[in-house]
XYZ file of C-alpha atoms in Angstrom:
730
model
C 28.083 31.240 120.923
C 29.283 31.815 117.478
C 28.179 28.213 116.653
C 24.690 29.095 118.304
C 23.921 32.172 116.134
C 25.330 31.548 113.207
C 22.790 31.651 110.704
C 22.563 28.347 108.531
C 23.159 28.357 104.587
C 19.519 28.044 103.618
C 18.030 27.952 99.934
C 15.763 30.886 98.505
C 12.304 28.414 98.053
C 9.674 28.796 100.371
C 10.337 26.057 102.220
C 14.037 27.647 103.173
C 12.280 31.070 103.634
C 10.645 29.730 106.443
C 13.293 27.653 108.015
C 15.334 31.503 108.010
C 12.340 33.199 109.410
C 12.074 30.630 112.134
C 15.448 30.689 112.940
C 16.003 34.479 112.930
C 12.525 34.822 115.016
C 14.039 32.194 118.064
C 17.352 33.933 117.914
C 15.692 37.368 118.185
C 13.649 36.184 120.953
C 16.845 35.181 123.033
C 18.812 38.480 122.357
C 15.377 40.432 123.224
C 15.098 38.328 126.338
C 18.975 38.448 127.585
C 18.641 42.502 126.682
C 15.585 42.950 128.725
C 16.890 40.927 131.880
C 19.989 43.411 131.861
C 17.866 46.692 131.110
C 14.924 45.563 133.379
C 16.723 46.425 136.939
C 17.717 50.170 135.901
C 14.187 50.803 134.292
C 11.747 48.629 136.396
C 13.102 46.811 139.214
C 9.330 45.508 139.999
C 9.201 43.508 136.719
C 12.788 41.825 137.366
C 11.560 38.431 138.745
C 8.379 38.262 136.407
C 11.051 38.685 133.720
C 13.621 36.507 134.894
C 10.894 33.810 134.988
C 9.560 34.535 131.354
C 13.061 34.638 129.895
C 13.748 31.755 131.767
C 10.925 30.022 129.645
C 11.605 31.526 126.605
C 15.416 31.448 126.120
C 15.821 27.616 126.331
C 12.252 27.084 124.277
C 13.960 29.421 121.631
C 17.461 27.793 121.031
C 15.695 24.404 120.921
C 13.428 26.251 117.692
C 16.841 26.767 116.534
C 17.966 23.680 116.911
C 15.083 21.942 115.114
C 15.587 24.667 112.323
C 19.054 23.318 111.825
C 17.709 19.752 111.547
C 15.295 20.520 108.979
C 12.405 19.972 111.136
C 10.589 23.395 110.161
C 6.967 22.532 110.615
C 7.789 21.608 114.417
C 9.852 24.480 115.080
C 7.224 27.013 113.598
C 4.677 25.639 115.881
C 6.822 25.510 118.911
C 7.910 28.848 118.449
C 4.406 30.383 117.959
C 3.133 28.436 120.801
C 6.041 29.731 123.033
C 5.156 33.406 122.012
C 1.526 33.066 122.470
C 1.974 31.164 125.889
C 4.080 34.042 127.294
C 1.654 36.594 125.965
C -1.151 34.614 127.532
C 0.393 33.717 130.951
C 1.895 37.558 131.216
C -1.472 38.994 130.525
C -3.528 37.075 132.984
C -0.757 37.816 135.775
C -0.901 41.242 135.118
C -4.724 41.629 135.739
C -5.937 41.217 132.207
C -6.096 42.999 128.745
C -5.428 46.449 129.980
C -1.706 45.187 130.833
C 1.006 46.181 128.250
C 1.916 42.923 127.345
C -1.311 42.282 125.941
C 0.281 44.019 122.822
C 2.690 41.062 122.071
C -0.520 39.318 120.538
C 0.620 41.587 117.530
C 3.647 39.837 117.543
C 2.171 35.964 118.022
C -0.028 36.740 115.027
C 2.998 38.285 113.175
C 5.107 35.322 114.260
C 2.636 32.652 113.095
C 2.217 34.663 109.495
C 6.134 34.692 108.753
C 6.849 30.915 110.226
C 3.321 28.789 109.242
C 1.243 28.267 106.268
C -1.731 30.456 105.415
C -4.458 28.004 106.787
C -2.430 27.981 110.172
C -2.056 31.933 110.336
C -5.662 32.172 110.079
C -6.017 29.579 113.258
C -3.511 31.424 114.905
C -5.336 35.046 114.542
C -8.868 33.407 115.545
C -6.996 31.725 118.887
C -5.248 35.110 119.560
C -8.476 37.049 119.383
C -10.256 34.609 121.292
C -7.722 34.642 123.794
C -8.206 38.497 124.369
C -11.896 38.064 124.382
C -11.728 35.248 127.239
C -9.375 37.483 129.120
C -11.456 40.222 129.151
C -14.420 38.321 130.042
C -12.497 36.914 132.799
C -11.014 40.278 133.870
C -14.689 41.818 133.911
C -15.925 39.383 135.948
C -13.244 39.834 138.673
C -11.971 36.155 137.809
C -7.907 37.238 137.165
C -5.765 38.640 140.023
C -5.422 42.211 140.630
C -4.163 44.472 137.823
C -0.410 45.575 138.523
C 0.583 49.004 138.690
C 3.175 49.611 136.184
C 5.355 52.501 136.409
C 5.450 54.641 132.993
C 9.083 53.341 132.396
C 7.927 49.815 132.773
C 5.157 50.659 130.416
C 7.561 52.274 128.009
C 9.918 49.166 128.296
C 6.869 46.667 127.496
C 6.040 48.368 124.280
C 9.350 49.064 123.095
C 10.217 45.512 123.504
C 7.636 44.224 121.424
C 7.341 46.676 118.779
C 11.368 46.154 118.594
C 10.755 42.598 118.317
C 7.902 43.533 115.573
C 10.589 45.579 113.721
C 12.798 42.823 113.700
C 10.387 40.595 112.333
C 9.298 43.074 109.721
C 13.120 43.697 108.753
C 13.986 39.913 108.554
C 10.636 39.499 106.440
C 11.340 42.292 104.058
C 15.280 41.247 103.794
C 14.260 37.666 103.128
C 11.535 38.749 100.439
C 14.309 41.041 98.517
C 16.648 37.817 98.527
C 13.731 35.783 97.596
C 12.610 37.780 95.043
C 16.244 38.303 93.667
C 16.795 34.405 93.711
C 13.543 34.241 91.997
C 14.514 36.479 89.396
C 18.057 34.886 88.628
C 16.314 31.606 88.647
C 13.532 32.538 86.456
C 16.036 34.263 83.985
C 17.913 30.748 84.120
C 14.694 28.546 83.297
C 13.839 30.830 80.741
C 17.202 30.414 78.689
C 16.976 27.032 79.560
C 13.427 26.482 78.156
C 14.295 28.285 75.242
C 17.488 27.029 73.955
C 16.360 23.268 74.359
C 15.308 21.401 71.419
C 11.880 20.311 73.073
C 9.166 23.113 73.509
C 8.082 23.573 76.992
C 4.674 25.069 77.891
C 2.681 25.433 80.859
C -0.999 25.135 80.864
C -3.664 26.018 83.494
C -5.244 23.278 85.695
C -8.760 24.001 84.711
C -10.773 21.592 82.394
C -9.991 23.852 79.127
C -6.503 23.124 79.870
C -5.421 26.774 78.442
C -1.756 27.233 77.750
C -0.338 30.355 79.540
C 3.342 30.070 78.290
C 5.034 28.126 75.162
C 8.562 28.325 74.382
C 9.631 30.223 70.988
C 10.876 27.021 69.222
C 7.120 26.185 68.749
C 6.927 28.837 65.873
C 9.812 26.680 64.126
C 8.136 23.569 64.265
C 4.902 24.394 63.313
C 4.447 27.694 61.649
C 2.170 29.277 63.526
C 2.686 32.445 65.819
C 3.902 32.048 69.487
C 0.728 34.144 70.592
C -1.885 32.121 69.029
C -1.202 29.261 71.458
C -2.104 31.384 74.263
C -4.419 34.144 73.342
C -7.040 31.217 71.844
C -7.856 28.345 74.387
C -9.215 25.952 71.569
C -6.096 26.807 69.121
C -3.999 23.527 70.240
C -6.943 21.577 70.018
C -7.875 22.963 66.476
C -4.605 22.048 65.054
C -4.870 18.238 66.459
C -4.771 15.549 63.731
C -8.798 14.754 63.627
C -8.277 10.903 64.469
C -6.221 11.940 67.277
C -8.180 15.035 68.914
C -10.903 12.794 70.556
C -8.323 10.660 72.667
C -6.402 13.243 73.551
C -9.107 15.370 74.864
C -10.489 12.289 76.827
C -7.430 11.618 78.440
C -6.843 15.401 79.367
C -10.768 15.441 81.229
C -9.262 12.509 82.987
C -6.395 13.137 84.501
C -8.105 16.939 84.986
C -9.911 14.891 87.831
C -6.850 12.777 89.123
C -3.849 15.179 88.523
C -1.883 11.912 87.189
C 1.053 12.812 84.879
C 0.114 13.513 81.304
C 1.861 11.256 78.844
C 0.472 10.820 75.147
C 1.831 10.499 71.620
C -0.347 12.053 68.948
C -0.163 14.079 65.635
C -0.638 17.956 64.975
C -1.110 19.749 61.574
C 1.679 22.351 61.042
C 0.746 25.692 58.965
C 2.274 24.305 55.817
C -0.104 21.005 55.980
C 2.389 18.678 57.286
C 1.574 16.171 60.040
C 3.992 16.190 62.935
C 4.338 13.690 65.669
C 4.428 14.411 68.946
C 5.402 13.295 72.247
C 3.559 15.251 75.302
C 4.780 14.745 78.704
C 3.361 17.143 81.542
C 3.374 17.146 85.351
C 1.463 18.854 87.789
C 3.170 21.835 89.942
C 1.911 22.238 93.364
C 2.404 25.405 95.988
C 3.796 24.648 99.306
C 0.405 24.074 100.848
C -0.041 21.368 98.030
C -2.604 23.115 96.029
C -1.975 22.903 92.259
C -0.648 25.668 90.193
C -0.116 24.389 86.887
C 0.836 21.720 84.204
C 4.406 22.120 83.293
C 4.942 20.081 80.217
C 7.251 19.144 77.295
C 6.501 18.607 73.578
C 8.866 16.910 71.547
C 8.977 16.161 67.966
C 8.967 12.146 66.977
C 7.937 12.268 63.241
C 11.196 10.801 62.122
C 10.992 8.067 65.094
C 7.102 7.094 64.174
C 8.230 6.850 60.251
C 11.387 4.382 61.243
C 9.030 2.710 63.416
C 6.433 2.324 60.667
C 9.316 1.643 58.122
C 10.436 -1.043 60.612
C 6.871 -2.403 61.195
C 6.442 -2.409 57.437
C 9.205 -4.510 56.977
C 8.515 -6.967 59.567
C 4.939 -7.293 57.934
C 6.853 -7.741 54.559
C 9.072 -10.541 55.896
C 5.761 -12.394 57.690
C 3.817 -12.227 54.598
C 6.712 -13.512 52.562
C 6.940 -16.420 54.683
C 2.938 -17.061 54.516
C 3.626 -16.926 50.582
C 6.449 -19.283 50.802
C 4.719 -21.557 53.184
C 1.490 -21.270 50.975
C 3.296 -22.245 47.794
C 4.953 -24.972 49.857
C 1.481 -26.207 50.672
C 0.208 -25.903 47.221
C 2.965 -27.841 45.883
C 2.505 -30.449 48.257
C -0.850 -30.557 47.378
C -0.468 -30.760 43.645
C 2.270 -33.549 43.556
C 0.537 -35.922 45.882
C -3.108 -35.392 44.711
C -4.086 -36.956 41.292
C -8.040 -36.469 41.613
C -9.267 -33.168 40.200
C -11.886 -33.283 42.615
C -9.827 -33.341 45.505
C -6.921 -31.171 44.135
C -9.109 -28.096 43.264
C -10.821 -27.876 46.905
C -7.847 -28.130 48.457
C -5.883 -25.565 46.678
C -8.227 -22.932 46.770
C -8.991 -23.541 50.309
C -5.027 -23.384 51.442
C -4.544 -20.194 49.251
C -7.778 -18.299 50.898
C -6.753 -19.390 54.633
C -2.995 -18.650 54.514
C -3.631 -15.147 52.595
C -6.958 -14.534 54.172
C -8.791 -13.705 51.195
C -12.467 -13.214 50.985
C -13.015 -15.646 47.951
C -10.861 -17.945 45.971
C -12.359 -20.070 42.853
C -10.997 -22.554 39.997
C -12.787 -22.369 36.542
C -11.792 -24.934 33.935
C -12.691 -24.814 30.235
C -15.396 -26.904 28.872
C -14.576 -29.356 25.709
C -16.293 -27.002 23.485
C -14.131 -24.060 24.387
C -17.185 -21.505 25.100
C -17.727 -21.568 28.641
C -15.553 -21.633 31.776
C -17.062 -23.855 34.694
C -16.565 -23.129 38.238
C -14.771 -26.654 39.841
C -13.852 -25.257 42.856
C -14.741 -22.418 45.323
C -14.349 -21.354 48.910
C -16.944 -20.579 51.711
C -20.765 -21.267 51.816
C -20.949 -18.852 48.507
C -18.627 -21.304 46.842
C -20.600 -24.112 47.601
C -23.734 -22.321 46.297
C -21.861 -21.347 43.060
C -21.111 -25.063 42.464
C -24.513 -26.344 43.141
C -25.850 -23.700 40.655
C -23.028 -25.140 38.040
C -21.778 -21.432 37.786
C -20.027 -20.699 34.443
C -18.830 -17.658 32.312
C -18.563 -17.335 28.917
C -15.121 -17.076 27.559
C -15.334 -13.257 26.225
C -14.655 -9.848 27.499
C -17.492 -9.624 29.972
C -15.911 -11.132 33.064
C -12.219 -10.991 34.453
C -12.094 -15.008 34.246
C -13.489 -14.740 30.448
C -10.958 -12.366 29.723
C -8.005 -14.062 31.612
C -8.745 -17.203 29.797
C -9.627 -15.670 26.100
C -5.975 -13.404 26.066
C -4.065 -16.014 28.243
C -2.842 -12.988 30.692
C -3.476 -12.146 34.593
C -6.078 -9.357 34.756
C -5.991 -7.552 37.923
C -8.405 -5.047 39.288
C -7.213 -2.682 42.407
C -10.698 -1.554 42.486
C -13.208 -3.491 40.913
C -15.612 -0.185 40.488
C -13.124 0.673 38.042
C -12.797 -2.347 35.853
C -15.645 -2.533 33.074
C -15.146 -6.250 31.991
C -15.762 -7.124 35.558
C -18.676 -9.741 36.254
C -20.148 -8.521 39.417
C -21.315 -11.750 41.353
C -24.428 -10.889 43.657
C -23.608 -13.351 45.970
C -19.874 -11.845 46.534
C -21.057 -8.419 47.242
C -17.843 -7.534 49.415
C -15.016 -7.611 46.786
C -13.312 -4.659 46.599
C -10.481 -6.014 44.382
C -10.137 -9.142 42.507
C -7.330 -10.647 40.658
C -7.649 -13.456 37.501
C -4.533 -15.606 36.903
C -4.722 -18.122 33.924
C -3.731 -22.157 34.030
C -1.373 -22.685 31.310
C 0.241 -25.926 30.729
C 2.109 -26.705 27.448
C 1.285 -23.266 26.209
C -2.158 -23.985 26.534
C -4.846 -22.233 28.547
C -7.009 -25.138 30.548
C -8.415 -22.606 33.202
C -8.146 -19.497 35.634
C -8.106 -19.042 39.136
C -9.983 -15.993 40.513
C -8.604 -14.288 44.172
C -10.776 -11.638 45.628
C -10.340 -9.493 48.659
C -12.445 -7.192 51.164
C -10.005 -4.782 50.779
C -8.992 -2.413 48.015
C -5.455 -2.534 46.636
C -5.016 -6.030 48.049
C -2.405 -7.753 45.448
C 0.899 -6.298 45.366
C 3.709 -7.023 42.713
C 5.122 -10.049 44.927
C 1.468 -11.062 45.849
C 0.845 -11.559 42.044
C 4.050 -13.127 41.138
C 3.503 -15.355 44.145
C -0.079 -16.380 43.228
C 0.650 -16.841 39.295
C 3.312 -19.386 40.366
C 0.508 -21.301 42.492
C -1.660 -21.094 39.644
C 1.152 -22.753 37.300
C 1.752 -25.558 39.637
C -1.914 -25.982 39.449
C -2.117 -25.861 36.165
C 0.893 -28.626 35.709
C -1.063 -30.707 38.277
C -3.931 -30.655 36.347
C -2.273 -31.756 33.320
C -0.551 -34.615 35.217
C -4.029 -35.498 36.875
C -5.422 -35.800 33.148
C -2.342 -37.681 31.963
C -2.973 -40.107 34.899
C -6.396 -40.310 34.478
C -5.740 -41.061 30.894
C -3.363 -43.900 31.578
C -5.600 -45.445 34.017
C -8.785 -45.363 31.613
C -6.340 -46.393 28.719
C -5.281 -49.371 31.163
C -8.738 -50.608 32.078
C -9.826 -50.480 28.663
C -6.447 -52.716 27.608
C -7.591 -54.608 30.301
C -10.982 -55.020 29.361
C -10.129 -55.788 25.730
C -7.534 -58.219 26.542
C -10.532 -60.041 29.021
C -12.619 -59.472 25.537
C -10.284 -61.024 23.299
C -9.507 -63.956 25.703
C -13.142 -64.548 25.548
C -13.328 -63.970 21.803
C -10.707 -66.260 21.387
C -12.456 -68.795 23.448
C -15.461 -68.101 21.540
C -13.753 -68.796 18.057
C -12.544 -71.831 19.257
C -15.322 -73.241 20.818
C -18.772 -71.094 20.045
C -17.807 -71.293 16.372
C -16.355 -74.961 16.327
C -19.544 -76.474 17.695
C -21.933 -75.090 14.755
C -18.885 -76.662 12.246
C -19.090 -80.134 14.383
C -22.530 -80.062 13.795
C -22.268 -79.364 10.224
C -19.534 -81.941 9.535
C -21.665 -84.999 11.383
C -24.851 -84.281 10.109
C -23.113 -84.219 6.333
C -22.299 -87.892 7.025
C -26.062 -88.284 8.101
C -26.892 -86.847 4.683
C -24.691 -89.535 2.470
C -26.705 -92.245 4.771
C -29.857 -90.721 4.083
C -29.407 -90.318 0.392
C -28.226 -93.939 -0.034
C -31.045 -95.015 1.905
C -33.749 -92.897 0.449
C -35.082 -91.708 3.491
C -36.103 -88.313 2.459
C -38.108 -87.332 5.898
C -34.955 -87.860 7.627
C -32.618 -86.106 4.947
C -34.873 -83.169 5.520
C -34.448 -82.918 9.361
C -30.678 -83.500 8.792
C -30.908 -80.593 6.570
C -32.508 -78.576 8.564
C -30.434 -78.842 11.819
C -27.146 -78.066 9.087
C -28.767 -74.942 8.373
C -29.490 -74.117 11.948
C -26.125 -74.536 12.728
C -25.003 -72.138 9.544
C -27.362 -69.459 10.712
C -26.144 -69.385 14.327
C -22.633 -69.209 13.053
C -23.795 -66.497 10.928
C -25.516 -64.446 13.582
C -22.550 -64.993 16.255
C -20.210 -63.474 12.870
C -22.158 -60.729 12.402
C -22.212 -59.791 15.980
C -18.893 -59.668 16.435
C -18.184 -57.881 12.815
C -20.738 -55.189 14.277
C -18.544 -55.158 17.588
C -15.771 -54.901 15.915
C -16.763 -51.778 14.011
C -18.366 -49.842 16.649
C -16.117 -46.635 16.994
C -14.359 -46.947 13.915
C -17.692 -46.689 11.365
C -20.236 -44.669 12.349
C -23.052 -42.543 10.825
C -22.776 -38.807 11.505
C -24.849 -37.733 14.296
C -28.173 -35.661 14.021
C -30.564 -34.221 16.757
C -33.670 -36.585 16.565
C -36.473 -37.018 18.871
C -35.628 -39.903 20.846
C -39.573 -40.728 20.640
C -39.534 -41.044 16.538
C -36.175 -43.595 17.045
C -38.427 -45.579 19.825
C -41.198 -45.769 17.566
C -38.814 -47.025 14.847
C -37.604 -49.910 16.801
C -41.252 -51.025 18.355
C -42.188 -51.386 14.528
C -39.538 -54.292 14.188
C -40.373 -55.690 17.346
C -44.359 -55.894 17.030
C -44.189 -59.625 16.198
C -42.626 -60.323 19.575
C -44.323 -58.441 21.819
C -47.676 -59.607 20.168
C -46.424 -63.388 20.808
C -45.874 -62.807 24.136
C -48.991 -60.675 24.909
C -46.548 -57.995 26.138
C -47.931 -54.360 27.372
C -45.376 -51.605 26.410
C -45.691 -48.190 27.852
C -43.960 -44.662 27.296
C -43.438 -42.710 30.147
C -42.500 -38.991 30.342
C -41.696 -36.372 27.779
C -38.822 -38.023 25.490
C -36.518 -35.205 24.756
C -34.286 -34.607 21.389
C -30.925 -36.070 21.170
C -28.236 -35.736 19.059
C -27.007 -39.238 18.296
C -26.306 -41.843 15.638
C -29.808 -42.961 15.048
C -29.299 -46.202 13.676
C -26.818 -47.317 16.761
C -29.406 -45.879 19.083
C -31.775 -47.689 17.531
C -29.546 -51.158 17.879
C -29.482 -50.149 21.801
C -33.289 -49.931 22.292
C -33.685 -53.530 20.030
C -31.501 -55.069 22.340
C -32.843 -53.793 25.907
C -36.303 -54.365 24.836
C -35.723 -57.745 23.128
C -33.903 -58.997 26.096
C -36.807 -57.541 28.655
C -38.825 -60.278 25.905
C -36.548 -62.953 26.264
C -36.312 -62.887 29.895
C -39.936 -62.258 30.739
C -40.072 -65.335 31.873
C -43.590 -66.908 33.181
C -45.066 -63.429 34.165
C -49.038 -63.294 33.908
C -48.974 -60.016 32.985
C -45.865 -58.893 31.225
C -45.067 -55.438 30.948
C -42.070 -53.483 29.636
C -42.072 -49.537 30.295
C -39.352 -47.042 28.020
C -39.350 -43.365 29.422
C -37.048 -40.737 30.894
C -36.104 -39.573 34.392
C -34.462 -35.806 34.432
C -30.644 -35.317 33.594
C -27.454 -36.352 35.495
C -24.804 -34.150 36.678
C -23.611 -33.169 33.325
C -26.753 -32.232 31.983
C -27.698 -35.269 30.104
C -31.061 -36.785 29.960
C -31.523 -40.280 31.431
C -34.004 -42.965 29.631
C -34.513 -46.261 30.743
C -36.080 -49.715 29.807
C -38.110 -51.311 32.865
C -39.639 -55.026 32.607
C -41.137 -56.951 35.295
C -39.458 -60.159 34.099
C -37.171 -62.645 35.821
C -34.752 -60.206 36.815
C -30.746 -60.306 37.554
C -29.059 -60.926 40.750
C -27.043 -57.930 42.149
C -23.510 -59.277 41.885
C -24.201 -60.100 38.233
C -24.925 -56.280 37.423
C -21.255 -55.583 36.065
C -20.737 -58.659 34.657
C -23.662 -58.686 32.043
C -21.786 -56.358 30.153
C -18.972 -58.397 29.306
C -18.430 -60.276 26.032
C -20.223 -63.580 25.609
C -21.736 -63.475 29.302
C -24.614 -65.624 29.318
C -26.669 -66.002 32.722
C -28.984 -68.424 31.373
C -27.584 -70.797 28.591
C -30.576 -72.203 28.106
C -31.931 -69.145 26.584
C -31.037 -68.793 22.907
C -28.241 -65.890 22.598
C -24.687 -65.163 21.759
C -23.836 -62.634 24.666
C -22.545 -60.202 22.398
C -26.087 -57.954 22.389
C -25.328 -55.812 25.924
C -22.028 -55.372 24.912
C -22.711 -53.610 21.832
C -24.804 -51.810 24.019
C -22.599 -50.704 26.521
C -19.692 -49.760 23.475
C -22.774 -47.628 21.679
C -23.680 -45.843 24.734
C -19.758 -44.842 25.679
C -19.112 -43.743 21.917
C -21.756 -41.475 22.718
C -20.031 -40.356 25.665
C -23.052 -41.508 27.775
C -23.254 -44.485 30.422
C -25.544 -47.260 31.037
C -26.011 -49.084 34.506
C -28.875 -51.555 35.511
C -31.002 -51.893 38.849
C -32.535 -55.199 39.386
C -33.199 -57.976 41.642
C -33.906 -61.649 41.127
C -37.535 -62.481 40.342
C -38.493 -58.256 40.139
C -37.768 -57.289 37.054
C -34.881 -55.328 35.814
C -34.397 -51.444 34.746
C -31.548 -50.663 32.485
C -30.852 -46.894 32.515
C -28.585 -44.997 29.987
C -27.752 -41.282 28.979
C -27.333 -39.534 25.560
C -25.807 -36.342 24.680
C -28.598 -33.334 24.056
C -28.643 -30.911 21.196
C -27.213 -28.011 23.008
C -24.486 -30.201 24.835
C -23.354 -31.950 21.506
C -23.215 -28.120 20.125
């Protein structure tokens, strides 16, 4: 029996209080049923049979409820206990004749038991069922449906009242005892909990479940961390939101609104502005607390400071970023070095280098400038993107003065850095690069000489660190050395070609000396013998003819020697260049060639506005005399011979392009290069030395121009050549 009636060890939470009540009520039912069975024979013997029947139901069911409670099947135990009592009272009331029977008072106990052992909603349901049962029994009694009402003796009626009032008193006492115990336990738990909350490093808080998230409690540590008084958080619902970092307030509010609908756990990191303007990083974690019925009560949360953790995290990230950037720098330097050592053509080298630097560092724009020969301008030779293409096509250049970063950099031989382009007074604001926020200009220096500059521009302010500048300057030095190597290589190639050409000319000169000069001498020697015979015979007609042949041979030899002497002088003996209208030189030349032009009935036309050129006018006159003379000489059987002299704009370097065009016999394309070689005569039947076009080419090249021909056999020939303009020469 002790094992049956011994009260199990329950805790103090709501669920365990319900367990205690269920157990005590069931035990009370058993005890009171036994007491009632014992006392009924003495007080009201007429109720003995009914009492035994009811007790036979109540006692085993109550014992079963006690077993359920021990096994923690509390919900089932409460339902069974309440249902048992309701059924007992209902059966007793119905069999006793109706609501006038004293047992009807038992419904009060049913409602009381339901309130103590069930949840709030269930208690309302039990109360409704009891009231409805009483009404139905009363209706049935009034209609005579129920058995005849039992006549209770006063002692029996009093015994029933005493039983139920005693049972109610027991329940009330048990409830009071449990309430006091629960209150004590709650106070102890609250004290321990509060002590724990106020002594842990983290800050604990309680907030409401409404959309405003009003803070109802916050632990005292909050004053030390943020500096604001503790009551500020609870008095003003908007205070917490107001001290959040402006960049974080929006996301925090958005997530708070979301979890207010779903009641999912809250977990977020954000910043708070302390009273002394410090920025404090917090980790905010909160979980929803519910009551026994599952209804939301409040949010219980913890604020943990993670400022140092964030600082370490940022330092770690900065370290990783720095290492990544350094790796990129080294890779870029390696790629630039590879390009610098493998490319000897600056037209290939510079575009590759600027694109490597831009793509690896993700800069906005990279450009490469080289100094003009007159040392007045820096010309853009390579640049990135569509903007770079436009600037190259525009022949973009910057004056070598302190009006631009590139000009300043080249003039002073030092790097120029603008971390904020709006603050640099010497910067050239290019309208095609509107997004530039920072810029650096680095000199290209080789053997102590500045040959150009590299400009790097970024869309970000302060985009260049000290390490970046050092790395980029090293790349600029690599480019400068590569340019010098390319220049030396180009110069060597040019000298080799020139040497090869000179060797070829020397070979042809040797042949000419041994053949072309020997031929007139043989003629002279041969006809000198004929002169002796003519003198002896007295044949003066033949003597005169032989003398003419000797004179022609002498003239041919003299012409050949004169042209060879002229050819050898080009580049060594020259008249000072002057700015002179090309048309003036052309008219002087035409005066000298007027005879052959009239004799050949050739129409000469001048096309276009002939510009002023900066040249040795005598040498250019030789060029025109040779070109026009050749046009006259190779006119052929043209019925309407014509020669045209004019200009066709400028070349890529800004030099004016001139031409001499005829409608003569023309030149096969395979001979277009050969004709400018020494002693190359395509038609041996036509008088000439084969030196004229070689002279022309030499003179044009001395003026830093170039000459070329376009022609087809039978369709005439056009000789093009370029000459320096006055501003270019200056």
